[in-house]
Amino acid sequence: MKGYYIEGDRWYSKSGVEVKNPLIQLKRSESLLRQVLTRLYINLPIESRVVFVYPGFTLYNADPNAPIILPTQLTAYMKKFPAFESIPSHLIEKMKTLAGFHIRNSDVDKKLIPSYTYEDLKKGTPCAKCHSFSLRIQGQKLKCTLCGHLENLRNVILRLVEEYKLLNPHRTITVTAIKEWGELDINTRRILRVLKSHMEKMGDKRYTYYK
Ligand SMILES: [Zn+2]
């Protein structure tokens, strides 16, 4: 019989071997999917679950509020989904758009993420709180005109770099690239300072990029 037991944040197989905590993987996938959807102009809520489908699978010490579906809960859980006919047409349009981005990668994480090119992605800086693109620079901060969230510009730049790296793993990180990605009228020197202090400088004087 397959099963895991949980101690705090750590997951172990029945034989005592530590396994990857699927809840952490779930969080990471959800965050990545949210960023991609936001940048593909698809505004949909995401509800993520870890689903164990193997019959007889057991889980010990699981928090009952954790987003986990066990084999015995699966039938009831699937019944919660509406029939296709009752899905509103605007959502069906979005599903079609998503299906248009072919899923062709075999890696589990990537399987959940529609494939896209840099050009497909909306450029700009999303609000860290409400994910809208309605931000305005206000002194040293960036203010969201929708929810009012204020964020330090240095944080914003770091967040843009992290996002850029994650969503465009094959592109190099340069000041120009980050400026184009975030579409923010941030002083080039300020971006350069943040890149210099947080990343490793590569290349020569004429062509500098960061890792
Ligand atoms: Zn906001």
Coordinates of C-alpha atoms and ligand atoms in Angstrom, one line a residue:
M1 CA 0.0 0.0 0.0
K2 CA 1.3 3.4 -0.9
G3 CA 1.3 6.2 1.5
Y4 CA 3.1 9.1 3.1
Y5 CA 3.4 10.5 6.6
I6 CA 3.9 14.2 7.3
E7 CA 6.0 15.8 10.0
G8 CA 5.6 19.6 9.9
D9 CA 6.8 20.6 6.4
R10 CA 8.5 17.3 5.7
W11 CA 7.0 14.4 3.9
Y12 CA 8.2 10.8 4.2
S13 CA 7.4 7.6 2.5
K14 CA 6.2 4.7 4.7
S15 CA 9.8 3.3 4.6
G16 CA 11.0 6.6 6.1
V17 CA 12.6 8.1 3.0
E18 CA 12.0 11.9 2.7
V19 CA 10.1 12.8 -0.4
K20 CA 9.5 16.2 -2.0
N21 CA 6.7 18.1 -0.3
P22 CA 4.0 18.3 -3.0
L23 CA 2.3 21.3 -1.3
I24 CA 5.5 23.3 -1.9
Q25 CA 5.6 22.1 -5.5
L26 CA 1.9 23.0 -5.8
K27 CA 2.5 26.5 -4.6
R28 CA 5.3 27.0 -7.0
S29 CA 3.3 25.7 -9.9
E30 CA 0.3 27.9 -9.0
S31 CA 2.4 31.0 -8.8
L32 CA 4.0 30.3 -12.1
L33 CA 0.7 29.5 -13.8
R34 CA -0.8 32.7 -12.3
Q35 CA 2.0 34.8 -13.7
V36 CA 1.7 33.2 -17.2
L37 CA -2.1 33.6 -17.3
T38 CA -1.8 37.3 -16.1
R39 CA 0.7 37.9 -18.9
L40 CA -1.4 36.1 -21.5
Y41 CA -4.3 38.4 -20.8
I42 CA -6.3 35.6 -19.2
N43 CA -7.9 36.6 -16.0
L44 CA -9.2 33.5 -14.2
P45 CA -9.1 32.4 -10.6
I46 CA -6.9 29.5 -9.8
E47 CA -7.8 26.8 -7.3
S48 CA -5.0 24.3 -6.9
R49 CA -5.1 20.9 -5.3
V50 CA -2.7 18.0 -4.8
V51 CA -4.7 14.9 -6.0
F52 CA -3.8 11.4 -5.0
V53 CA -5.5 9.0 -7.4
Y54 CA -3.9 5.7 -6.3
P55 CA -6.6 3.5 -4.7
G56 CA -5.7 2.6 -1.1
F57 CA -3.3 5.5 -0.8
T58 CA -3.0 6.7 2.8
L59 CA -1.7 9.9 4.3
Y60 CA -0.9 10.3 7.9
N61 CA -0.9 13.6 9.9
A62 CA -2.2 15.6 7.0
D63 CA -3.7 19.0 8.0
P64 CA -7.5 18.6 7.2
N65 CA -7.4 22.1 5.6
A66 CA -4.5 21.4 3.3
P67 CA -5.4 21.5 -0.4
I68 CA -5.2 17.7 -0.8
I69 CA -7.7 15.3 -2.4
L70 CA -7.4 11.7 -1.4
P71 CA -8.6 8.8 -3.5
T72 CA -11.7 8.3 -1.3
Q73 CA -12.7 12.0 -1.8
L74 CA -12.1 12.0 -5.5
T75 CA -15.6 11.1 -6.8
A76 CA -17.3 13.7 -4.5
Y77 CA -14.7 16.3 -5.6
M78 CA -15.2 15.7 -9.3
K79 CA -19.0 16.1 -8.8
K80 CA -18.4 19.7 -7.8
F81 CA -17.3 20.7 -11.3
P82 CA -20.1 22.1 -13.4
A83 CA -21.3 20.3 -16.6
F84 CA -19.7 21.7 -19.7
E85 CA -23.1 23.1 -20.9
S86 CA -23.4 25.2 -17.8
I87 CA -20.0 26.9 -18.1
P88 CA -20.5 30.6 -19.1
S89 CA -19.5 31.4 -22.7
H90 CA -16.9 34.0 -21.8
L91 CA -15.1 31.3 -19.8
I92 CA -15.3 28.8 -22.7
E93 CA -13.6 31.5 -24.9
K94 CA -10.8 31.7 -22.3
M95 CA -10.5 27.9 -22.3
K96 CA -10.1 27.9 -26.0
T97 CA -7.4 30.6 -25.8
L98 CA -5.6 28.5 -23.3
A99 CA -5.9 25.3 -25.4
G100 CA -4.4 27.3 -28.2
F101 CA -1.1 27.4 -26.3
H102 CA 0.0 23.8 -26.9
I103 CA 1.3 21.9 -24.0
R104 CA 4.3 20.1 -25.3
N105 CA 6.7 19.8 -22.4
S106 CA 7.1 16.6 -20.4
D107 CA 8.4 18.1 -17.2
V108 CA 5.6 18.0 -14.6
D109 CA 5.8 21.6 -13.7
K110 CA 5.8 22.7 -17.3
K111 CA 2.9 20.4 -18.1
L112 CA 0.7 22.6 -16.0
I113 CA 1.9 25.7 -17.8
P114 CA 0.8 26.5 -21.4
S115 CA 3.7 27.0 -23.7
Y116 CA 4.2 30.6 -25.0
T117 CA 6.8 32.8 -26.6
Y118 CA 8.2 36.0 -25.2
E119 CA 6.1 37.9 -27.8
D120 CA 2.9 36.3 -26.5
L121 CA 3.4 37.7 -23.1
K122 CA 2.0 41.0 -22.0
K123 CA 4.8 43.4 -21.0
G124 CA 4.3 45.6 -18.0
T125 CA 4.4 45.4 -14.2
P126 CA 1.5 43.7 -12.4
C127 CA 0.5 44.8 -9.0
A128 CA 1.9 42.4 -6.4
K129 CA -1.4 42.2 -4.6
C130 CA -4.2 42.4 -7.2
H131 CA -2.2 41.5 -10.4
S132 CA -3.7 44.4 -12.4
F133 CA -1.3 46.4 -14.6
S134 CA -2.6 49.8 -13.4
L135 CA 0.5 51.0 -11.6
R136 CA 1.9 54.5 -11.3
I137 CA 5.3 55.6 -10.0
Q138 CA 5.0 57.8 -6.9
G139 CA 8.4 59.0 -5.7
Q140 CA 10.4 55.9 -4.5
K141 CA 7.3 53.7 -4.7
L142 CA 4.9 52.2 -7.1
K143 CA 1.2 52.7 -6.4
C144 CA -1.6 50.5 -7.7
T145 CA -4.4 52.7 -8.9
L146 CA -6.9 49.9 -8.4
C147 CA -6.2 48.5 -5.0
G148 CA -3.9 51.2 -3.6
H149 CA -1.1 48.8 -2.8
L150 CA 2.3 50.6 -2.4
E151 CA 5.6 48.8 -3.2
N152 CA 9.1 50.0 -2.9
L153 CA 10.7 50.5 -6.4
R154 CA 13.7 48.3 -5.5
N155 CA 11.3 45.4 -4.6
V156 CA 9.5 46.0 -7.9
I157 CA 12.7 45.7 -9.9
L158 CA 13.7 42.5 -8.1
R159 CA 10.3 41.1 -8.6
L160 CA 10.4 41.9 -12.3
V161 CA 13.8 40.3 -12.6
E162 CA 12.6 37.1 -10.9
E163 CA 9.5 37.0 -13.0
Y164 CA 11.5 37.6 -16.2
K165 CA 14.0 34.8 -15.3
L166 CA 11.2 32.4 -14.5
L167 CA 9.0 33.1 -17.5
N168 CA 11.8 33.6 -20.1
P169 CA 14.5 31.2 -19.0
H170 CA 16.4 31.3 -22.3
R171 CA 16.7 35.1 -22.5
T172 CA 19.5 37.0 -21.0
I173 CA 18.9 39.6 -18.3
T174 CA 20.1 43.0 -19.2
V175 CA 19.0 46.5 -18.0
T176 CA 17.3 47.1 -21.3
A177 CA 15.5 43.7 -21.2
I178 CA 14.1 44.4 -17.7
K179 CA 13.1 47.9 -18.7
E180 CA 11.2 46.5 -21.7
W181 CA 9.7 43.7 -19.6
G182 CA 8.3 46.0 -16.9
E183 CA 7.4 48.9 -19.2
L184 CA 8.1 51.2 -16.3
D185 CA 9.7 54.6 -16.6
I186 CA 12.3 53.7 -14.0
N187 CA 15.7 55.4 -14.2
T188 CA 18.2 53.0 -16.0
R189 CA 20.8 53.7 -13.4
R190 CA 18.4 52.5 -10.6
I191 CA 17.8 49.2 -12.5
L192 CA 21.5 48.8 -13.0
R193 CA 22.2 49.3 -9.3
V194 CA 19.7 46.6 -8.3
L195 CA 21.0 44.2 -10.9
K196 CA 24.6 44.8 -9.7
S197 CA 23.9 44.3 -6.1
H198 CA 21.8 41.2 -6.5
M199 CA 23.2 39.3 -9.5
E200 CA 26.4 38.2 -11.0
K201 CA 27.8 40.3 -13.8
M202 CA 28.7 38.5 -17.0
G203 CA 30.1 39.5 -20.4
D204 CA 32.3 42.4 -21.3
K205 CA 31.8 46.2 -21.1
R206 CA 29.9 46.5 -24.4
Y207 CA 27.6 43.6 -23.6
T208 CA 26.8 43.1 -20.0
Y209 CA 24.2 40.7 -18.7
Y210 CA 23.4 39.3 -15.3
K211 CA 22.9 35.8 -13.8
Ligands
ZN1 ZN -3.4 46.3 -7.0

